[in-house]
């Protein structure tokens, strides 16, 4: 079945630094979504990418969808303590109504 | 606006006891509904999803079951809980495939289940 892998599993970042988390799917996706889960909370939808090579920005967050539509990345610049949480990517294939979630990247920020 | 409710927020149950978790959605019609389980510090495991009343797709064979008695109600059940059923149970909804092109999912606050 479809698998979605995320690396790294953990990311310790100094406040103010940049980092990137990566997402790779075993199959071609129709779209990929990113979610953020704060400690103790539930996942919250951040963004969806649909087109091959698409790049979208949300303030300090930059999301990219690979040309082959099998991988994606999230880049955060000038990390802040508010960025703490677990970031999940989730892929959807053309058929079906379900998402396959990656294992998440847990981000810890050192002030 | 749409709202999703889950209850209870926390639950402690002994091994072998039954389970019933309820999820309801307001402000939308014919949503796709999902049950996920999240072990501590881990990712989201899809358990069941439903595209309509009485239509349930099971993703992981285990001692859990789901039902959708009404359009905006989704119930997760078990006849006898196991220790391995402990976790954070999340309900989510998304727009129906025929009318929504985005499929983003909106999660409820979750139920933290501890089986002792």
CSV table of C-alpha atoms in Angstrom, one decimal:
chain,number,residue,atom,x,y,z
A,1,UNK,CA,0.0,0.0,0.0
A,2,UNK,CA,0.9,3.6,-0.2
A,3,UNK,CA,3.6,4.8,2.2
A,4,UNK,CA,4.6,8.4,3.2
A,5,UNK,CA,7.9,8.9,5.0
A,6,UNK,CA,9.0,12.0,6.7
A,7,UNK,CA,12.5,13.0,7.8
A,8,UNK,CA,13.8,13.9,10.2
A,9,UNK,CA,11.7,12.5,12.9
A,10,UNK,CA,13.0,15.1,15.4
A,11,UNK,CA,14.4,18.5,14.7
A,12,UNK,CA,16.1,20.6,17.4
A,13,UNK,CA,16.5,24.2,16.2
A,14,UNK,CA,18.1,27.2,17.7
A,15,UNK,CA,15.7,30.1,17.7
A,16,UNK,CA,16.3,32.3,14.7
A,17,UNK,CA,17.7,29.5,12.5
A,18,UNK,CA,16.2,27.9,9.4
A,19,UNK,CA,15.3,24.2,8.9
A,20,UNK,CA,13.7,22.0,6.4
A,21,UNK,CA,11.6,18.8,6.8
A,22,UNK,CA,11.1,16.4,3.9
A,23,UNK,CA,8.2,14.1,2.9
A,24,UNK,CA,8.5,11.2,0.4
A,25,UNK,CA,5.7,9.1,-1.0
A,26,UNK,CA,6.0,5.6,-2.5
A,27,UNK,CA,3.4,6.5,-5.1
A,28,UNK,CA,2.5,9.5,-7.2
A,29,UNK,CA,0.1,11.9,-5.5
A,30,UNK,CA,-2.7,14.0,-6.7
A,31,UNK,CA,-2.1,16.4,-3.9
A,32,UNK,CA,-0.1,16.8,-0.7
A,33,UNK,CA,-1.2,18.5,2.5
A,34,UNK,CA,0.6,19.8,5.5
A,35,UNK,CA,-0.7,19.9,9.1
A,36,UNK,CA,0.7,21.2,12.3
A,37,UNK,CA,-0.1,19.7,15.7
A,38,UNK,CA,0.9,21.7,18.8
A,39,UNK,CA,1.8,19.7,21.9
A,40,UNK,CA,-1.4,18.4,23.5
A,41,UNK,CA,-3.5,19.6,20.6
A,42,UNK,CA,-5.0,18.2,17.4
A,43,UNK,CA,-3.7,18.5,13.8
A,44,UNK,CA,-4.5,21.7,12.0
A,45,UNK,CA,-4.5,22.1,8.3
A,46,UNK,CA,-1.8,24.4,6.9
A,47,UNK,CA,-1.8,24.1,3.2
A,48,UNK,CA,-2.4,22.0,0.1
A,49,UNK,CA,-0.2,21.6,-3.0
A,50,UNK,CA,-1.6,20.2,-6.2
A,51,UNK,CA,0.6,21.1,-9.1
A,52,UNK,CA,3.9,19.6,-10.0
A,53,UNK,CA,6.7,21.9,-8.8
A,54,UNK,CA,4.3,24.1,-6.9
A,55,UNK,CA,5.7,26.5,-4.3
A,56,UNK,CA,3.5,28.2,-1.7
A,57,UNK,CA,4.5,30.5,1.1
A,58,UNK,CA,2.8,31.4,4.4
A,59,UNK,CA,4.9,34.1,6.1
A,60,UNK,CA,8.1,32.3,7.2
A,61,UNK,CA,6.9,28.9,5.9
A,62,UNK,CA,7.7,27.7,2.4
A,63,UNK,CA,6.1,24.6,1.0
A,64,UNK,CA,7.2,22.8,-2.2
A,65,UNK,CA,5.8,19.9,-4.2
A,66,UNK,CA,8.2,17.9,-6.3
A,67,UNK,CA,8.2,17.7,-10.0
A,68,UNK,CA,7.3,14.0,-10.0
A,69,UNK,CA,4.6,14.7,-7.3
A,70,UNK,CA,6.1,12.1,-5.0
A,71,UNK,CA,7.9,14.4,-2.6
A,72,UNK,CA,7.4,17.6,-0.7
A,73,UNK,CA,9.3,19.9,1.7
A,74,UNK,CA,8.5,22.5,4.3
A,75,UNK,CA,11.2,25.1,5.0
A,76,UNK,CA,10.9,27.4,8.0
A,77,UNK,CA,13.0,30.5,8.2
A,78,UNK,CA,14.0,32.4,11.4
A,79,UNK,CA,12.4,29.8,13.6
A,80,UNK,CA,10.4,31.1,16.6
A,81,UNK,CA,9.2,29.4,19.7
A,82,UNK,CA,5.7,29.5,18.3
A,83,UNK,CA,6.9,27.0,15.6
A,84,UNK,CA,7.1,24.3,18.2
A,85,UNK,CA,5.0,21.2,17.3
A,86,UNK,CA,4.8,18.3,15.0
A,87,UNK,CA,4.5,18.9,11.3
A,88,UNK,CA,2.8,16.2,9.3
A,89,UNK,CA,2.6,15.8,5.5
A,90,UNK,CA,-0.3,13.8,4.1
A,91,UNK,CA,-0.7,12.5,0.6
A,92,UNK,CA,-3.8,11.8,-1.4
A,93,UNK,CA,-3.8,9.6,-4.5
A,94,UNK,CA,-6.2,10.3,-7.5
A,95,UNK,CA,-8.5,7.5,-6.3
A,96,UNK,CA,-10.2,7.4,-3.0
A,97,UNK,CA,-11.2,9.8,-0.2
A,98,UNK,CA,-8.4,9.2,2.3
A,99,UNK,CA,-5.1,10.7,3.2
A,100,UNK,CA,-2.0,8.8,4.1
A,101,UNK,CA,-0.1,10.7,6.8
A,102,UNK,CA,3.7,10.7,7.3
A,103,UNK,CA,5.1,10.0,10.7
A,104,UNK,CA,5.7,13.7,11.4
A,105,UNK,CA,8.7,15.8,12.2
A,106,UNK,CA,8.7,17.0,15.9
A,107,UNK,CA,10.2,20.4,16.1
A,108,UNK,CA,11.7,21.7,19.3
A,109,UNK,CA,13.1,25.2,19.5
A,110,UNK,CA,15.9,26.3,21.8
A,111,UNK,CA,15.6,29.9,22.9
B,1,UNK,CA,-19.1,27.9,10.0
B,2,UNK,CA,-18.3,24.2,10.6
B,3,UNK,CA,-17.6,22.7,14.0
B,4,UNK,CA,-16.6,19.2,15.0
B,5,UNK,CA,-17.2,17.8,18.5
B,6,UNK,CA,-15.8,14.8,20.2
B,7,UNK,CA,-16.5,13.4,23.6
B,8,UNK,CA,-15.3,12.6,26.1
B,9,UNK,CA,-12.0,14.5,26.2
B,10,UNK,CA,-10.3,11.9,28.4
B,11,UNK,CA,-11.3,8.3,29.3
B,12,UNK,CA,-9.8,5.7,31.5
B,13,UNK,CA,-11.2,2.2,31.0
B,14,UNK,CA,-10.2,-1.3,32.3
B,15,UNK,CA,-9.1,-4.0,29.9
B,16,UNK,CA,-12.1,-6.0,28.6
B,17,UNK,CA,-14.6,-3.1,29.0
B,18,UNK,CA,-16.6,-1.7,26.1
B,19,UNK,CA,-15.9,1.6,24.4
B,20,UNK,CA,-18.1,4.1,22.6
B,21,UNK,CA,-16.6,7.4,21.3
B,22,UNK,CA,-18.9,9.9,19.5
B,23,UNK,CA,-18.1,12.5,17.0
B,24,UNK,CA,-20.6,15.0,15.5
B,25,UNK,CA,-20.1,17.7,12.9
B,26,UNK,CA,-22.1,20.9,12.5
B,27,UNK,CA,-22.5,23.3,9.7
B,28,UNK,CA,-21.9,21.0,6.7
B,29,UNK,CA,-23.8,18.2,4.9
B,30,UNK,CA,-22.7,14.9,3.6
B,31,UNK,CA,-19.1,15.2,5.0
B,32,UNK,CA,-16.5,12.4,4.7
B,33,UNK,CA,-15.8,11.3,8.2
B,34,UNK,CA,-12.6,9.7,9.6
B,35,UNK,CA,-11.4,8.1,12.8
B,36,UNK,CA,-7.6,8.1,13.5
B,37,UNK,CA,-5.6,6.8,16.4
B,38,UNK,CA,-2.3,8.4,17.5
B,39,UNK,CA,0.0,6.6,19.9
B,40,UNK,CA,2.1,8.9,22.1
B,41,UNK,CA,4.7,10.7,20.1
B,42,UNK,CA,3.7,8.9,16.9
B,43,UNK,CA,1.9,9.6,13.6
B,44,UNK,CA,-1.7,9.3,12.7
B,45,UNK,CA,-3.1,5.8,11.9
B,46,UNK,CA,-6.3,5.8,9.9
B,47,UNK,CA,-8.8,3.4,11.4
B,48,UNK,CA,-12.1,4.0,9.6
B,49,UNK,CA,-13.6,6.4,7.1
B,50,UNK,CA,-17.1,6.9,5.8
B,51,UNK,CA,-18.5,8.7,2.7
B,52,UNK,CA,-22.1,8.4,3.8
B,53,UNK,CA,-24.7,7.0,6.2
B,54,UNK,CA,-24.1,3.4,6.9
B,55,UNK,CA,-21.0,3.3,4.6
B,56,UNK,CA,-17.8,2.3,6.6
B,57,UNK,CA,-14.4,1.4,5.2
B,58,UNK,CA,-12.0,-0.3,7.6
B,59,UNK,CA,-8.3,0.3,7.2
B,60,UNK,CA,-6.9,-1.8,10.1
B,61,UNK,CA,-8.3,-5.1,11.2
B,62,UNK,CA,-8.6,-5.0,15.0
B,63,UNK,CA,-11.2,-5.1,17.8
B,64,UNK,CA,-12.7,-1.8,16.9
B,65,UNK,CA,-15.7,-1.0,14.8
B,66,UNK,CA,-17.3,2.2,13.5
B,67,UNK,CA,-20.8,3.2,12.6
B,68,UNK,CA,-22.5,6.2,11.0
B,69,UNK,CA,-26.1,6.2,12.0
B,70,UNK,CA,-26.7,9.8,10.9
B,71,UNK,CA,-25.2,12.1,8.3
B,72,UNK,CA,-23.1,14.1,10.7
B,73,UNK,CA,-22.5,11.5,13.4
B,74,UNK,CA,-19.6,9.0,13.6
B,75,UNK,CA,-19.2,6.5,16.4
B,76,UNK,CA,-16.2,4.4,17.3
B,77,UNK,CA,-16.8,1.3,19.4
B,78,UNK,CA,-15.2,-1.8,20.9
B,79,UNK,CA,-16.8,-4.7,22.7
B,80,UNK,CA,-13.7,-5.5,24.7
B,81,UNK,CA,-10.8,-3.1,25.1
B,82,UNK,CA,-7.1,-4.2,25.0
B,83,UNK,CA,-4.1,-2.5,26.5
B,84,UNK,CA,-2.9,-1.7,23.0
B,85,UNK,CA,-6.0,0.3,22.4
B,86,UNK,CA,-4.7,3.2,24.5
B,87,UNK,CA,-4.0,6.3,22.5
B,88,UNK,CA,-5.3,9.6,21.2
B,89,UNK,CA,-8.4,9.1,19.1
B,90,UNK,CA,-9.1,11.8,16.6
B,91,UNK,CA,-12.2,12.3,14.5
B,92,UNK,CA,-12.0,14.4,11.3
B,93,UNK,CA,-14.2,15.6,8.5
B,94,UNK,CA,-13.7,16.7,4.9
B,95,UNK,CA,-15.9,18.0,2.2
B,96,UNK,CA,-17.5,15.3,0.0
B,97,UNK,CA,-15.5,14.3,-3.0
B,98,UNK,CA,-18.2,15.3,-5.5
B,99,UNK,CA,-18.4,18.9,-4.4
B,100,UNK,CA,-15.0,19.7,-2.8
B,101,UNK,CA,-11.8,19.8,-4.8
B,102,UNK,CA,-9.6,20.2,-1.8
B,103,UNK,CA,-10.2,17.3,0.6
B,104,UNK,CA,-8.4,19.0,3.5
B,105,UNK,CA,-9.4,17.5,6.8
B,106,UNK,CA,-10.5,19.2,9.9
B,107,UNK,CA,-9.9,17.5,13.2
B,108,UNK,CA,-11.8,17.4,16.4
B,109,UNK,CA,-10.2,18.0,19.8
B,110,UNK,CA,-9.7,14.2,20.3
B,111,UNK,CA,-10.2,11.7,23.1
B,112,UNK,CA,-7.3,10.5,25.2
B,113,UNK,CA,-8.0,6.9,26.1
B,114,UNK,CA,-6.0,5.0,28.7
B,115,UNK,CA,-6.7,1.3,29.0
B,116,UNK,CA,-5.6,0.0,32.4
